[in-house]
Structures are given as structure tokens and as C-alpha cells.
Short mmCIF file of C-alpha atoms in Angstrom, two decimals:
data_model
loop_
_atom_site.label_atom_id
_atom_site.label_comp_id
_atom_site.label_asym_id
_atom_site.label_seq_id
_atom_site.Cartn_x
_atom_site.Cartn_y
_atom_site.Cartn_z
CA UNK A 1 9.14 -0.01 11.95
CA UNK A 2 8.61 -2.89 9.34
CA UNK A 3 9.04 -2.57 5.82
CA UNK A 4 7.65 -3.58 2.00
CA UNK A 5 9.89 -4.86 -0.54
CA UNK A 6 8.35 -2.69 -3.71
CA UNK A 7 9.86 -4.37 -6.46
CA UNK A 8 8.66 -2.03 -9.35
CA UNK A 9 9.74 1.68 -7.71
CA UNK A 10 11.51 4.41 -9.76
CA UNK A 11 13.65 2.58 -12.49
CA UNK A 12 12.39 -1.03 -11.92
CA UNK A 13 14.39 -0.81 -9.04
CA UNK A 14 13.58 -2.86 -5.72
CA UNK A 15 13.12 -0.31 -2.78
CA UNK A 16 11.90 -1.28 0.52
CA UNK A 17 9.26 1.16 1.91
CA UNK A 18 8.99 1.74 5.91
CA UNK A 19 5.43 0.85 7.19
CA UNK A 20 3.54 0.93 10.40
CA UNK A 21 3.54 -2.47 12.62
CA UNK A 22 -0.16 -2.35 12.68
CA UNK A 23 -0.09 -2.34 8.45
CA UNK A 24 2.64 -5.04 8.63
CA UNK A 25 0.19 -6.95 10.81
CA UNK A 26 -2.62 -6.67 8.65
CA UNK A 27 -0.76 -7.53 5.66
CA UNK A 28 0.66 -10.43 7.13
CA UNK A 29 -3.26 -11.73 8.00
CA UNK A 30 -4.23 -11.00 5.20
CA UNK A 31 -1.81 -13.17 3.25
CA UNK A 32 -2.57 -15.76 5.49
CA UNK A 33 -6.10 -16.12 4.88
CA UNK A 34 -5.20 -16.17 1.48
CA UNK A 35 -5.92 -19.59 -0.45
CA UNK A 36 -2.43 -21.77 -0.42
CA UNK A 37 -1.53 -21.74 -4.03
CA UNK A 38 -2.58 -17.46 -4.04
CA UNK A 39 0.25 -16.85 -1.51
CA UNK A 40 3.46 -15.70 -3.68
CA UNK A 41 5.79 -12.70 -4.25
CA UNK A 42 2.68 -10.43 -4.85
CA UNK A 43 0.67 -8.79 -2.25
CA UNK A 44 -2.44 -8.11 -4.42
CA UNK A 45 -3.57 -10.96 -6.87
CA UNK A 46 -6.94 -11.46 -9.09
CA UNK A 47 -9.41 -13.06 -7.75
CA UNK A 48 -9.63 -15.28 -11.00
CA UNK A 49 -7.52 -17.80 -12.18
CA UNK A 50 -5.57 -16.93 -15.23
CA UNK A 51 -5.08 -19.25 -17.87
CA UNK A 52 -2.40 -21.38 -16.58
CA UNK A 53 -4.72 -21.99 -13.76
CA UNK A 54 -2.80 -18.80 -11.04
CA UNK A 55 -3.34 -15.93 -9.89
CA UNK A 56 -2.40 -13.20 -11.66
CA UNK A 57 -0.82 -10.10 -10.14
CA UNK A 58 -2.85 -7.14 -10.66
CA UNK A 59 -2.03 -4.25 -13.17
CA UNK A 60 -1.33 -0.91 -12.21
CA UNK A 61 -4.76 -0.26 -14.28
CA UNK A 62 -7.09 -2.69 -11.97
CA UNK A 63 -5.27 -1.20 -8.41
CA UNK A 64 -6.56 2.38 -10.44
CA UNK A 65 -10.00 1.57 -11.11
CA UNK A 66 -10.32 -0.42 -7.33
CA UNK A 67 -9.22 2.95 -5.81
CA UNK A 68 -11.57 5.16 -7.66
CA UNK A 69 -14.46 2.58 -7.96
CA UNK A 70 -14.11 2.50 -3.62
CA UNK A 71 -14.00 6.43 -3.60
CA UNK A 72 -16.77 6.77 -5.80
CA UNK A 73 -18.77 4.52 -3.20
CA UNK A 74 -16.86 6.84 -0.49
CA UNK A 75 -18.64 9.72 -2.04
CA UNK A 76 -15.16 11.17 -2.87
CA UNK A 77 -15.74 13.62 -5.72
CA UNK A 78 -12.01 14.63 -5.79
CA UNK A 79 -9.48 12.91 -8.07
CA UNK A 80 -8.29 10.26 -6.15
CA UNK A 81 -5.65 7.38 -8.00
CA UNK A 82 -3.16 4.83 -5.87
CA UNK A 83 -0.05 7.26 -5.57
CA UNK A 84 -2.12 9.97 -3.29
CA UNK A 85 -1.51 7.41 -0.44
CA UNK A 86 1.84 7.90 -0.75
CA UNK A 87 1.59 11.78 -0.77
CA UNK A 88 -0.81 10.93 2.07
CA UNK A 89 1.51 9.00 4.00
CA UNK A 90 4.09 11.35 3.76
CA UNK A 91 2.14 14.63 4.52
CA UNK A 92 1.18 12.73 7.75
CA UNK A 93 4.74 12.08 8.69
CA UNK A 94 5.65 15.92 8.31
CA UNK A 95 2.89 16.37 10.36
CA UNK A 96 4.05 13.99 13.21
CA UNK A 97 7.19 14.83 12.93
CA UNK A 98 6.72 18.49 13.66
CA UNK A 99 4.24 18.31 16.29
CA UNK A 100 7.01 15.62 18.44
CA UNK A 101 9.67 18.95 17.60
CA UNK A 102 7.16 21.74 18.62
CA UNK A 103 6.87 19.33 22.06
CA UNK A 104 10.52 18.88 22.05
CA UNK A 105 10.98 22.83 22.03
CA UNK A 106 8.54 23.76 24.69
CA UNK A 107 10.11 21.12 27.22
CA UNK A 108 13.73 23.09 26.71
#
């Protein structure tokens, strides 16, 4: 299991936050194919310099409007905003983790 440093969790606290090795893979490319002087303590950055010539970390607004602007284009009519991964995530876990104790159970 890897994990993501989330620097701006409940309180402004840093938490780290248990991910998948495939995710931590992909994360890891994709930082890499990122241009030299993008690669910093942020994971997602603008695509536009800012004014002192960086890139700017995106706002908790722009990561809203990417999410429902891609499940518009999804077709997703439901409410959809960037915490329901989390809720996602975690409803798939319970999931997992019962299924491995129902298997448990039937081989006692």
C-alpha cells in the first residue's frame, strides 16, 4: 500500500491517505512527464503560467468544475463534486473487505 501526503485535510492538518500501487504508479508517471519547472509539492497545477511566470496550484473551485465539466461529458446527470471519490473509495473498501470475511467464514 503507498500513500499521499494531503496537506490541506480536516484542520489544515497534513494526513497521509493509503492508495493503490497501481494509482501510486500512475501518479508517479504522471509527474514525470510533467514539464521540469511544473514538478513541485502539488500534484495538480494550471496549465498556465501565473504571473510570476509558475504554475499555480489549482483551487478547490477549478478541481470542482473539472469533475463536473468531465461528468457532464460522462453523461452523469447525478450530482457529482471531488469528495464522492472519497465516499467512493471507501464504499469499495467495505465492500472488499466483507466479501475476503464472507470467504474467510465459509473456509472455517
Amino acid at each position: 500500500m503507498a500513500f499521499l501526503k494531503v496537506v490541506r485535510g480536516k484542520g489544515d492538518r497534513e494526513q497521509f491517505v493509503p492508495i493503490l500501487p497501481d494509482l501510486a504508479a500512475r501518479i508517479e508517471r504522471f509527474i514525470k512527464d510533467r514539464p521540469v519547472d511544473a514538478r513541485g509539492d502539488h500534484l495538480f497545477v494550471s496549465l498556465r503560467r501565473g504571473h510570476d511566470g509558475g504554475y499555480a496550484p489549482l483551487s478547490q473551485s477549478s478541481v470542482a468544475q473539472l469533475v463536473r465539466g468531465l461528468a457532464d461529458k460522462a453523461g452523469i446527470t447525478k450530482r457529482v463534486h471531488p469528495h464522492i471519490f472519497r465516499h467512493s473509495y471507501a464504499t469499495e473498501l467495505i465492500e472488499v473487505a466483507r466479501a475476503a470475511a464472507a470467504r474467510m467464514s465459509e473456509d472455517n
